[in-house]
Coordinates of C-alpha atoms in Angstrom, one line a residue:
Chain T
M1 CA -187.3 -84.0 117.4
R2 CA -188.1 -81.4 120.6
R3 CA -191.4 -79.4 120.3
P4 CA -191.7 -76.2 121.7
S5 CA -192.4 -77.6 125.5
P6 CA -195.6 -77.1 127.4
P7 CA -195.2 -75.2 130.3
A8 CA -194.4 -76.7 133.5
H9 CA -196.4 -75.5 136.3
D10 CA -194.0 -74.7 139.1
H11 CA -196.3 -72.1 139.9
E12 CA -199.9 -71.5 139.5
P13 CA -200.5 -70.5 135.9
A14 CA -201.8 -66.9 135.3
A15 CA -205.4 -66.2 136.7
S16 CA -205.8 -63.5 134.8
G17 CA -206.1 -64.3 130.9
L18 CA -206.2 -61.5 128.2
R19 CA -208.2 -61.3 125.7
T20 CA -209.5 -58.5 123.4
E21 CA -212.9 -58.0 121.7
G22 CA -214.2 -56.4 118.8
L23 CA -210.8 -54.3 119.5
S24 CA -210.6 -51.3 116.5
F25 CA -208.4 -49.0 116.9
T26 CA -208.1 -45.5 114.2
Y27 CA -205.1 -43.5 114.2
R28 CA -205.6 -40.1 112.2
D29 CA -208.7 -41.4 110.2
D30 CA -206.4 -44.9 109.6
L31 CA -208.4 -47.4 111.0
V32 CA -204.9 -49.9 112.0
L33 CA -206.6 -52.5 113.8
K34 CA -210.1 -53.8 112.7
E35 CA -212.7 -55.5 115.0
L36 CA -210.1 -58.1 116.3
D37 CA -210.9 -61.0 118.6
I38 CA -207.6 -62.4 120.6
E39 CA -207.4 -64.8 122.9
L40 CA -204.0 -65.1 124.6
P41 CA -203.5 -68.8 126.4
A42 CA -202.3 -67.9 130.0
G43 CA -199.6 -69.8 131.2
R44 CA -197.8 -69.4 127.5
I45 CA -195.8 -67.8 125.0
T46 CA -197.6 -65.6 122.2
A47 CA -195.8 -64.2 119.5
I48 CA -197.5 -61.5 117.6
I49 CA -196.0 -61.4 113.8
G50 CA -196.7 -59.7 110.7
A51 CA -195.3 -56.9 108.2
N52 CA -194.0 -53.0 108.7
G53 CA -197.3 -51.3 109.4
S54 CA -199.7 -54.1 109.8
G55 CA -200.7 -53.0 113.8
K56 CA -198.5 -55.2 115.7
S57 CA -197.3 -53.1 118.1
T58 CA -200.7 -51.3 118.2
I59 CA -202.1 -54.5 119.5
L60 CA -199.5 -54.8 122.1
K61 CA -199.7 -51.2 123.6
N62 CA -203.8 -51.7 123.7
L63 CA -203.3 -55.0 125.4
A64 CA -201.0 -53.0 127.9
R65 CA -203.6 -50.0 127.9
L66 CA -201.0 -47.5 126.4
L67 CA -203.0 -47.0 124.0
R68 CA -207.0 -47.1 124.4
P69 CA -209.3 -48.6 121.7
T70 CA -211.5 -46.9 119.2
T71 CA -214.2 -49.7 120.0
G72 CA -214.0 -52.7 121.6
A73 CA -212.5 -53.5 124.9
V74 CA -209.5 -55.6 126.3
Y75 CA -210.4 -57.4 129.2
L76 CA -207.8 -58.1 131.8
G77 CA -209.2 -61.1 134.3
G78 CA -212.9 -60.7 132.6
Q79 CA -213.0 -56.6 133.2
A80 CA -212.4 -54.3 131.0
I81 CA -208.7 -52.9 131.3
H82 CA -209.8 -49.5 131.0
R83 CA -211.9 -49.2 133.8
L84 CA -209.2 -50.8 136.1
P85 CA -207.5 -48.8 138.4
T86 CA -204.0 -47.8 136.4
R87 CA -202.0 -49.5 139.8
S88 CA -204.0 -53.0 139.7
V89 CA -203.5 -53.6 136.5
A90 CA -199.6 -52.9 137.3
Q91 CA -199.7 -55.2 139.6
Q92 CA -201.0 -58.2 136.8
L93 CA -199.7 -57.1 133.8
A94 CA -195.7 -55.4 133.3
V95 CA -194.7 -53.8 129.9
L96 CA -191.9 -53.4 128.2
P97 CA -192.2 -50.7 125.3
Q98 CA -190.2 -50.3 122.5
A99 CA -186.5 -49.0 122.6
P100 CA -187.1 -47.6 126.3
Q101 CA -184.7 -44.8 127.4
A102 CA -183.7 -44.5 130.9
P103 CA -181.8 -40.8 132.4
E104 CA -178.8 -40.4 132.3
G105 CA -176.8 -41.7 135.6
L106 CA -179.2 -44.1 136.4
K107 CA -178.3 -47.4 137.9
V108 CA -179.3 -50.8 137.2
R109 CA -180.5 -51.5 140.6
E110 CA -182.2 -47.7 140.9
L111 CA -184.3 -49.1 137.5
V112 CA -185.3 -52.7 138.9
R113 CA -186.9 -51.2 142.3
Y114 CA -189.1 -48.7 140.2
G115 CA -190.8 -52.0 139.5
R116 CA -192.3 -52.1 142.9
H117 CA -194.1 -49.1 142.2
P118 CA -197.7 -50.5 141.5
W119 CA -197.5 -52.4 145.0
Q120 CA -196.0 -49.8 147.6
G121 CA -197.0 -46.6 146.2
G122 CA -195.8 -42.9 145.7
M123 CA -194.0 -42.1 149.1
R124 CA -193.2 -44.9 151.2
P125 CA -189.6 -46.7 150.8
L126 CA -188.9 -50.0 150.0
S127 CA -190.2 -52.5 152.2
K128 CA -187.6 -56.1 153.3
Q129 CA -189.8 -58.0 150.7
D130 CA -189.7 -55.5 148.2
E131 CA -185.9 -55.2 148.2
A132 CA -185.9 -59.2 148.3
K133 CA -188.1 -59.3 144.7
V134 CA -185.5 -56.6 143.4
D135 CA -182.9 -58.6 144.5
E136 CA -184.9 -61.7 142.8
A137 CA -185.8 -60.2 139.5
I138 CA -181.8 -59.0 139.4
A139 CA -180.5 -62.8 139.6
L140 CA -183.1 -64.0 137.0
A141 CA -181.8 -61.3 134.5
N142 CA -177.9 -62.6 135.4
L143 CA -177.7 -58.9 136.5
E144 CA -175.8 -59.0 139.4
D145 CA -172.1 -58.2 138.7
L146 CA -174.1 -55.2 136.8
A147 CA -176.4 -53.7 139.1
H148 CA -174.6 -50.4 140.6
R149 CA -173.4 -49.7 136.9
P150 CA -175.2 -47.0 134.9
V151 CA -177.7 -48.6 132.6
G152 CA -176.6 -45.9 129.8
S153 CA -173.0 -47.6 130.2
L154 CA -174.2 -51.2 129.5
S155 CA -174.0 -53.1 126.3
G156 CA -177.5 -53.6 124.4
G157 CA -178.0 -56.8 125.7
Q158 CA -177.2 -56.1 128.8
R159 CA -179.6 -53.2 129.0
Q160 CA -182.7 -55.0 127.4
R161 CA -182.3 -57.6 130.4
A162 CA -181.8 -54.5 132.9
W163 CA -185.5 -53.8 131.5
I164 CA -186.9 -56.7 131.5
A165 CA -185.7 -57.4 135.3
L166 CA -187.2 -54.2 135.9
A167 CA -190.8 -55.7 134.3
L168 CA -190.0 -58.9 136.7
A169 CA -189.6 -56.6 139.7
Q170 CA -193.1 -55.6 139.2
D171 CA -194.0 -59.5 140.1
S172 CA -196.8 -59.8 137.3
P173 CA -198.3 -62.4 135.9
L174 CA -198.0 -61.0 132.7
L175 CA -195.1 -60.3 130.8
L176 CA -195.5 -58.0 127.3
L177 CA -192.8 -57.0 125.4
D178 CA -192.8 -55.1 122.2
E179 CA -190.1 -56.2 120.2
P180 CA -187.5 -57.3 122.6
T181 CA -184.7 -58.3 120.3
T182 CA -184.8 -55.9 117.6
S183 CA -181.3 -54.2 117.3
L184 CA -179.6 -56.5 119.1
D185 CA -176.7 -58.7 117.8
L186 CA -177.8 -62.6 116.9
A187 CA -176.1 -63.3 120.9
H188 CA -178.0 -60.9 122.1
Q189 CA -181.2 -61.8 120.6
F190 CA -180.5 -65.5 121.6
E191 CA -179.8 -64.3 125.7
V192 CA -183.0 -61.9 125.5
L193 CA -185.6 -65.0 124.3
T194 CA -183.8 -67.6 126.5
L195 CA -184.4 -65.9 129.5
L196 CA -188.0 -65.0 128.4
E197 CA -188.3 -69.2 127.8
R198 CA -186.5 -70.0 131.4
L199 CA -189.6 -67.2 132.9
N200 CA -192.3 -69.4 131.4
R201 CA -190.9 -72.8 132.0
E202 CA -189.7 -72.0 135.4
R203 CA -192.5 -69.0 136.9
G204 CA -195.6 -69.9 134.5
K205 CA -195.5 -66.2 133.6
T206 CA -197.4 -65.9 130.4
V207 CA -195.7 -63.7 127.6
V208 CA -196.8 -62.0 125.0
L209 CA -194.0 -60.3 122.4
V210 CA -194.2 -58.8 119.0
L211 CA -191.5 -60.5 116.9
H212 CA -189.9 -59.3 113.8
D213 CA -188.0 -62.7 112.7
I214 CA -190.6 -66.0 112.2
N215 CA -187.8 -68.1 113.0
H216 CA -187.7 -66.8 116.6
A217 CA -191.9 -67.1 117.0
S218 CA -191.7 -70.8 115.4
R219 CA -188.9 -71.1 117.7
Y220 CA -190.4 -69.9 121.3
A221 CA -193.5 -69.2 121.0
H222 CA -196.3 -71.6 122.1
H223 CA -199.1 -69.5 120.3
V224 CA -198.8 -67.3 117.0
V225 CA -200.8 -64.5 116.2
A226 CA -200.4 -63.5 112.3
L227 CA -201.4 -59.9 111.2
H228 CA -201.5 -58.5 108.4
D229 CA -203.4 -54.8 107.3
G230 CA -204.7 -54.9 111.1
R231 CA -206.6 -58.0 111.0
V232 CA -205.1 -61.6 112.4
V233 CA -204.7 -63.9 108.8
A234 CA -203.8 -66.9 111.6
A235 CA -203.8 -67.5 115.0
G236 CA -202.9 -70.9 116.9
P237 CA -199.6 -73.1 117.1
P238 CA -196.8 -71.9 115.2
R239 CA -196.8 -74.7 112.8
E240 CA -200.5 -74.0 111.8
V241 CA -199.9 -70.6 111.9
L242 CA -196.7 -70.8 109.6
T243 CA -197.3 -71.9 106.5
A244 CA -196.0 -70.7 103.2
D245 CA -199.8 -69.5 102.3
N246 CA -200.0 -67.6 105.6
L247 CA -196.5 -66.1 105.1
R248 CA -197.4 -65.2 101.9
T249 CA -200.2 -63.3 102.7
V250 CA -198.9 -61.8 105.9
Y251 CA -195.4 -60.6 104.3
G252 CA -195.8 -60.7 100.5
I253 CA -193.3 -63.0 100.0
E254 CA -192.4 -66.9 98.6
V255 CA -190.8 -68.9 101.6
R256 CA -190.0 -72.6 101.9
L257 CA -190.5 -74.3 105.4
I258 CA -188.2 -76.7 106.7
E259 CA -187.4 -78.9 109.8
D260 CA -185.2 -77.2 112.0
P261 CA -182.6 -79.3 113.4
V262 CA -181.8 -77.6 116.4
S263 CA -185.0 -77.1 117.9
G264 CA -187.6 -79.2 116.5
G265 CA -189.7 -76.6 115.0
L266 CA -190.0 -75.0 111.5
L267 CA -187.3 -73.0 110.1
C268 CA -188.3 -70.3 107.5
L269 CA -186.4 -69.4 104.1
P270 CA -187.7 -66.7 101.8
V271 CA -187.4 -67.8 98.4
G272 CA -188.4 -65.1 96.8
Chain Y
M1 CA -178.1 -36.9 153.7
S2 CA -175.9 -37.2 150.8
R3 CA -172.3 -35.4 150.9
P4 CA -173.2 -33.1 148.4
L5 CA -176.2 -32.2 150.4
A6 CA -174.2 -31.4 153.1
L7 CA -171.4 -29.0 151.5
A8 CA -174.0 -27.7 149.7
I9 CA -175.8 -26.8 153.0
V10 CA -172.2 -25.4 154.5
L11 CA -171.6 -23.4 151.7
L12 CA -174.9 -21.8 151.8
L13 CA -174.6 -21.0 155.5
G14 CA -171.2 -19.1 154.6
A15 CA -172.8 -17.5 151.9
T16 CA -175.7 -16.3 154.3
V17 CA -173.0 -15.4 156.7
L18 CA -170.7 -13.2 154.1
S19 CA -174.0 -11.6 152.5
L20 CA -175.2 -10.2 156.0
N21 CA -171.1 -8.9 156.5
L22 CA -170.7 -7.4 153.1
G23 CA -172.6 -4.3 151.6
S24 CA -171.8 -0.1 151.8
F25 CA -172.0 -0.6 155.4
R26 CA -170.0 -3.3 156.4
I27 CA -171.2 -5.9 159.6
T28 CA -168.0 -7.5 161.3
P29 CA -169.2 -11.4 162.3
G30 CA -168.6 -9.9 166.0
E31 CA -170.9 -7.1 165.2
L32 CA -173.3 -9.5 163.7
L33 CA -173.1 -11.4 166.8
R34 CA -173.8 -8.7 169.2
T35 CA -176.6 -7.3 166.7
A36 CA -178.4 -10.5 166.2
T37 CA -177.8 -11.1 170.6
G38 CA -179.9 -7.4 170.5
R39 CA -176.5 -5.4 171.9
G40 CA -176.0 -4.0 168.5
D41 CA -176.4 0.0 168.0
A42 CA -179.2 1.8 166.1
N43 CA -178.1 1.5 162.7
Q44 CA -176.7 -1.9 162.4
E45 CA -180.2 -3.1 163.5
L46 CA -181.5 -1.1 160.9
V47 CA -179.2 -2.6 158.2
L48 CA -179.7 -6.4 159.5
Y49 CA -182.9 -6.6 160.3
R50 CA -185.0 -4.2 157.7
I51 CA -182.4 -4.7 154.8
R52 CA -180.2 -7.3 154.7
L53 CA -182.2 -10.3 156.3
P54 CA -185.6 -9.9 154.3
R55 CA -183.2 -9.6 151.2
L56 CA -181.2 -12.5 152.0
A57 CA -184.5 -14.7 153.1
M58 CA -185.7 -13.6 149.6
A59 CA -182.7 -14.9 147.6
V60 CA -183.2 -18.3 149.8
L61 CA -186.3 -18.4 148.7
V62 CA -186.5 -17.3 144.9
G63 CA -183.1 -19.9 144.4
V64 CA -185.4 -22.7 146.0
G65 CA -188.6 -21.7 143.9
L66 CA -186.7 -21.4 140.8
A67 CA -184.5 -24.4 140.8
T68 CA -187.0 -26.7 142.2
A69 CA -189.5 -25.8 139.9
G70 CA -186.6 -26.0 136.9
A71 CA -186.0 -29.5 138.2
V72 CA -189.6 -30.5 138.0
L73 CA -189.9 -29.2 134.7
Q74 CA -187.1 -30.7 133.3
G75 CA -188.4 -34.2 134.9
V76 CA -192.2 -33.7 133.3
T77 CA -190.7 -32.7 129.8
R78 CA -187.8 -35.2 129.7
N79 CA -185.8 -32.3 128.7
S80 CA -182.9 -31.0 130.7
L81 CA -183.3 -27.7 128.9
A82 CA -187.0 -27.1 130.2
D83 CA -187.0 -24.0 132.8
P84 CA -189.6 -21.5 133.8
G85 CA -187.7 -18.9 131.3
I86 CA -188.0 -20.9 128.3
L87 CA -192.0 -22.2 129.0
G88 CA -192.4 -18.5 128.4
L89 CA -193.1 -17.7 132.4
T90 CA -190.6 -14.9 132.6
A91 CA -191.8 -13.5 129.4
G92 CA -195.3 -13.4 130.8
A93 CA -194.3 -11.6 133.8
G94 CA -192.6 -9.3 132.1
L95 CA -194.9 -8.5 130.4
A96 CA -197.6 -8.0 132.7
V97 CA -195.1 -6.2 134.7
I98 CA -194.3 -3.3 131.8
L99 CA -197.9 -3.3 130.9
L100 CA -198.8 -2.0 135.1
I101 CA -196.0 0.3 134.6
Y102 CA -196.9 1.7 131.4
L103 CA -200.3 1.7 132.3
Q104 CA -199.6 3.6 135.8
E105 CA -197.6 6.1 133.7
R106 CA -200.9 6.7 131.6
G107 CA -203.0 7.5 134.8
L108 CA -203.8 4.7 136.1
A109 CA -204.3 4.0 139.9
A110 CA -202.8 0.5 141.6
P111 CA -201.8 0.3 145.1
P112 CA -198.0 -0.4 145.2
G113 CA -198.2 -4.1 146.3
M114 CA -199.9 -4.9 142.3
R115 CA -196.8 -5.7 140.7
P116 CA -196.5 -8.9 142.1
V117 CA -199.7 -9.9 141.6
V118 CA -199.6 -8.8 137.9
A119 CA -196.6 -10.6 137.4
F120 CA -198.2 -13.7 139.1
A121 CA -200.9 -13.8 136.8
G122 CA -199.0 -12.7 133.8
A123 CA -196.9 -15.8 134.5
G124 CA -199.7 -18.2 135.3
L125 CA -201.3 -16.8 131.9
A126 CA -198.1 -17.4 129.5
A127 CA -198.0 -20.8 131.1
A128 CA -201.3 -21.7 130.2
V129 CA -201.1 -20.2 126.9
T130 CA -197.6 -22.5 126.2
F131 CA -199.7 -25.6 127.4
L132 CA -202.6 -25.0 125.6
A133 CA -200.5 -24.7 122.2
A134 CA -198.3 -28.2 123.4
R135 CA -202.0 -29.9 123.3
R136 CA -202.7 -32.5 120.7
R137 CA -206.0 -34.5 121.4
G138 CA -206.5 -33.4 124.8
V139 CA -203.3 -34.4 126.1
V140 CA -200.1 -31.6 126.6
L141 CA -197.3 -33.3 125.0
P142 CA -193.5 -33.1 126.1
S143 CA -192.3 -32.9 122.7
Q144 CA -194.3 -29.7 122.1
L145 CA -194.1 -27.7 125.3
L146 CA -190.5 -26.5 124.4
L147 CA -191.7 -25.7 121.0
A148 CA -194.5 -23.7 122.4
G149 CA -192.7 -21.8 125.1
I150 CA -190.3 -20.5 122.3
A151 CA -193.1 -19.2 120.2
V152 CA -194.7 -17.9 123.5
N153 CA -191.3 -16.7 124.8
A154 CA -190.8 -14.8 121.4
G155 CA -194.3 -13.2 121.0
L156 CA -194.4 -11.6 124.4
S157 CA -190.9 -10.4 124.4
A158 CA -191.5 -8.3 121.1
V159 CA -194.5 -6.9 122.9
T160 CA -192.7 -5.9 125.7
L161 CA -190.1 -4.6 123.8
V162 CA -192.7 -2.2 122.2
L163 CA -194.0 -0.9 125.5
S164 CA -190.9 -0.6 126.9
M165 CA -189.6 1.9 124.3
R166 CA -192.6 4.2 125.1
L167 CA -191.9 4.5 128.8
D168 CA -190.2 7.5 130.1
R169 CA -186.1 7.3 131.1
K170 CA -186.8 7.0 134.7
L171 CA -189.1 4.2 134.6
Y172 CA -187.7 2.1 131.4
D173 CA -184.7 1.9 133.8
Q174 CA -187.0 0.6 136.3
A175 CA -188.6 -2.0 133.9
V176 CA -185.3 -3.0 132.8
T177 CA -183.9 -3.3 136.2
W178 CA -187.4 -5.7 136.8
L179 CA -186.8 -7.7 134.0
A180 CA -183.4 -8.7 134.4
G181 CA -184.4 -9.8 137.9
T182 CA -183.5 -7.6 141.1
L183 CA -183.7 -7.6 144.9
V184 CA -183.4 -4.3 145.9
G185 CA -185.4 -3.3 148.5
R186 CA -187.3 -6.8 149.1
D187 CA -189.2 -6.1 152.7
W188 CA -190.6 -8.7 155.0
Q189 CA -193.7 -8.1 153.4
Q190 CA -192.6 -9.7 150.2
V191 CA -190.8 -12.3 151.7
L192 CA -194.6 -13.3 153.4
A193 CA -195.6 -13.3 150.4
L194 CA -193.2 -16.0 148.8
L195 CA -193.1 -18.4 151.8
P196 CA -196.4 -20.0 152.0
W197 CA -196.1 -20.9 148.5
L198 CA -193.1 -22.7 149.1
L199 CA -194.1 -24.0 152.2
V200 CA -197.3 -25.6 150.5
L201 CA -195.7 -26.6 147.0
L202 CA -192.0 -27.9 148.4
P203 CA -193.5 -30.7 150.7
I204 CA -196.0 -31.6 147.8
L205 CA -193.3 -31.8 144.9
W206 CA -190.9 -33.8 147.2
A207 CA -193.6 -36.8 148.0
R208 CA -193.7 -36.8 144.5
S209 CA -190.6 -37.5 143.5
R210 CA -190.9 -41.2 143.0
P211 CA -193.5 -40.9 139.8
L212 CA -191.0 -38.0 139.0
D213 CA -188.8 -40.5 138.6
I214 CA -191.1 -43.0 136.7
L215 CA -192.4 -40.6 134.1
A216 CA -188.5 -40.0 133.3
L217 CA -188.9 -43.4 131.8
G218 CA -191.3 -42.0 129.2
D219 CA -195.2 -42.6 128.9
G220 CA -195.5 -46.2 127.9
A221 CA -193.1 -47.6 130.7
A222 CA -195.0 -45.2 133.3
T223 CA -198.2 -46.2 132.3
G224 CA -196.8 -49.9 132.6
L225 CA -195.7 -49.1 136.3
G226 CA -199.2 -48.1 137.1
V227 CA -198.4 -44.2 137.2
D228 CA -201.4 -42.2 135.8
V229 CA -199.5 -40.3 133.4
R230 CA -201.9 -37.7 132.2
G231 CA -202.7 -37.0 135.6
E232 CA -200.0 -37.1 137.2
R233 CA -198.2 -34.6 134.5
A234 CA -201.0 -32.2 135.1
W235 CA -200.4 -31.8 138.6
L236 CA -197.0 -31.6 139.0
L237 CA -196.5 -29.2 136.2
L238 CA -199.5 -26.8 137.5
A239 CA -197.2 -27.2 141.1
A240 CA -194.0 -26.0 138.9
V241 CA -196.0 -23.3 137.6
G242 CA -196.9 -21.5 141.1
L243 CA -193.3 -22.0 142.2
A244 CA -191.7 -20.5 139.7
G245 CA -194.5 -18.0 139.2
S246 CA -194.4 -16.8 142.6
S247 CA -190.9 -16.5 142.6
V248 CA -190.8 -14.8 139.3
A249 CA -193.4 -12.3 140.4
L250 CA -191.2 -11.4 143.4
A251 CA -188.0 -10.9 142.2
G252 CA -188.3 -10.6 138.4
G253 CA -186.8 -12.2 135.8
I254 CA -183.6 -14.3 137.2
G255 CA -182.8 -16.5 134.8
F256 CA -180.7 -19.9 134.2
V257 CA -181.3 -20.7 138.3
G258 CA -184.1 -23.1 137.1
L259 CA -181.5 -25.0 134.5
L260 CA -178.0 -24.5 136.8
G261 CA -179.3 -25.7 140.1
P262 CA -181.0 -29.2 138.7
H263 CA -178.4 -29.9 136.1
L264 CA -175.5 -29.5 138.9
A265 CA -177.1 -31.8 141.2
R266 CA -178.1 -34.3 138.7
R267 CA -174.8 -34.3 137.8
L268 CA -173.5 -34.5 142.0
V269 CA -176.2 -37.1 142.9
G270 CA -177.9 -39.0 139.8
P271 CA -181.3 -38.2 138.5
Q272 CA -183.4 -40.1 140.7
H273 CA -185.5 -36.9 142.5
G274 CA -185.3 -37.8 145.7
R275 CA -181.9 -37.2 146.6
M276 CA -181.5 -34.2 143.3
L277 CA -184.4 -31.9 144.7
P278 CA -183.3 -30.8 148.0
L279 CA -180.1 -30.3 146.3
A280 CA -181.0 -28.5 143.4
A281 CA -183.1 -26.4 146.0
C282 CA -180.2 -25.6 147.6
L283 CA -177.7 -25.2 145.1
G284 CA -180.1 -22.6 143.4
A285 CA -180.3 -21.1 146.8
L286 CA -176.3 -20.7 146.8
L287 CA -176.4 -19.3 143.3
V288 CA -178.8 -16.5 143.9
V289 CA -177.4 -15.6 147.3
T290 CA -173.8 -15.9 145.9
A291 CA -175.1 -13.9 142.9
D292 CA -176.7 -11.0 145.0
I293 CA -173.5 -10.6 146.9
V294 CA -171.4 -10.1 144.2
A295 CA -174.3 -7.6 142.7
R296 CA -174.1 -5.5 145.4
N297 CA -170.2 -5.3 145.9
L298 CA -168.8 -5.5 142.7
L299 CA -169.2 -1.8 141.9
R300 CA -170.4 -0.4 144.8
P301 CA -172.2 2.3 145.4
T302 CA -173.6 1.1 142.1
E303 CA -176.1 -2.3 142.1
L304 CA -176.2 -4.7 139.3
P305 CA -179.4 -6.3 138.7
V306 CA -179.0 -9.7 140.6
G307 CA -180.4 -11.6 137.0
V308 CA -177.3 -10.1 135.2
V309 CA -174.6 -11.4 137.6
V310 CA -176.5 -15.2 137.3
G311 CA -176.7 -15.2 133.9
A312 CA -172.9 -14.3 134.0
I313 CA -171.8 -17.4 136.2
G314 CA -174.3 -19.3 134.6
A315 CA -173.4 -18.9 131.2
P316 CA -169.3 -20.0 131.5
Y317 CA -170.9 -23.1 133.2
F318 CA -173.0 -24.1 130.2
L319 CA -170.1 -23.0 128.0
Y320 CA -167.8 -25.6 130.2
L321 CA -170.6 -28.4 129.5
L322 CA -171.2 -27.9 125.9
A323 CA -167.0 -27.9 125.6
R324 CA -166.8 -31.2 127.7
A325 CA -169.7 -32.9 125.8
G326 CA -168.1 -32.1 122.3
R327 CA -164.7 -33.7 123.8
E328 CA -166.3 -36.7 124.8
G329 CA -168.9 -36.8 122.5
E330 CA -172.1 -37.0 124.9
V331 CA -174.1 -34.7 126.4

């Protein structure tokens, strides 16, 4: 039986921890997030789970400074993220939004090269080092053969890998992803999650992702944050968070949890 | 330099020579060379230096300005149909000019150089109204910009129509010609009024081509990559409005250039602005210079408004695109 393996630190673990303090977020008079104190462990994979409308994407957007908290704050390496220059945040934290769109005709390598923007600024052409980082990101995402194809011509899974490669070229210790597996078929979901697992294991990247599928969270995450109605129901290792009680609160259904014969984690079966 | 850009420059040079040759007073390439080296006769010198060259320069500048402004507006709004016309700029300039003509008819004394100034103010005001209408919680939303522009356009055009119907016949003709876009009688003074706008704004916009590329990925992805989305968008919009406003102020409501130049450029060299902007500018200039040749010579000695010819060239191109998109199931 294999537990989700603790990260082997081939690289330095992320120095820049990410946490929230009293984070509330209001959208059109609706309190979407309610005074959240969340800690995202460095060098680990954290999955944020919750029902539709529970605020899980909103948390991710706040963590990535795409949205600004109504009250409270997000701290990156001990500093309020909204006070930091956006470019220096981009050097520490890459974010993959939900269902991103590339302009028509943009090639994979062209997209991935944008990942160097936080490091080289507006006008200068990419340096040799930048190009090397781009090559590396393309290789990591297994896209060498597709580098000169337009992003729009790729399959869903390949496209998602191209966007992940863009985030990798950013060379940040933190990687935030908003539902990276949604609308992918089984094989492509597996491909994307395995890639993220590898990045965490081999590169020591801190990965934070919003997931729909509890079984994905159980299998790939070291740390799970379960949300209901803008509040944290439970946070901790998958075995502690993914209990029948918690899942009843989060999703409002009865589940049975059994041992997963493949990953050694838990498998969640809805029973009604 | 990309091959399409080299080709566009060669074509533009060809159109330039043709434009200087053709007209009710023909100047052959040989005469052109002689006149350029100071050995032409007085008539040739007059036509070349006082009439055709400033007009040609104007056509080039207006084409470059409108196409670049269109490309930037399309990039910022992430909508390939955004152009100076759709955002209400042209309509704003049009209303301002018609209002000026109307007031002059009723005895308002205005110096002859007022028209471009008034047109520019009108374009700027209309753009400001469009942007204010597209604001939500202090942020200009690209998705709202086109809708707001269409509304502003409709309103301004209605008022323009009412005013122009109250003009007498001769002034009405003048107004309609201006609204359609014209290069008749453009002189060096007007060229020099437009040139500084391009000299300042074009390098700024070309230098911002990387942020423009990244804005095209969407607000979330762009913020994630360290682009200050709100600030960048505001400056880019302002620069595009300056470019389009100055062009429209001096040449009237020439439409389609801001759509066609960038569109064609994107098809030829892809969506990255570093390569796309210069090509769009060249194609815009080529389009206006070519349209001006046709406008001056097709029904000689009567002259067509150049904007009408641009529209006549532009509309079939878009119909062709639409038909293609229908067949291939893409846009």
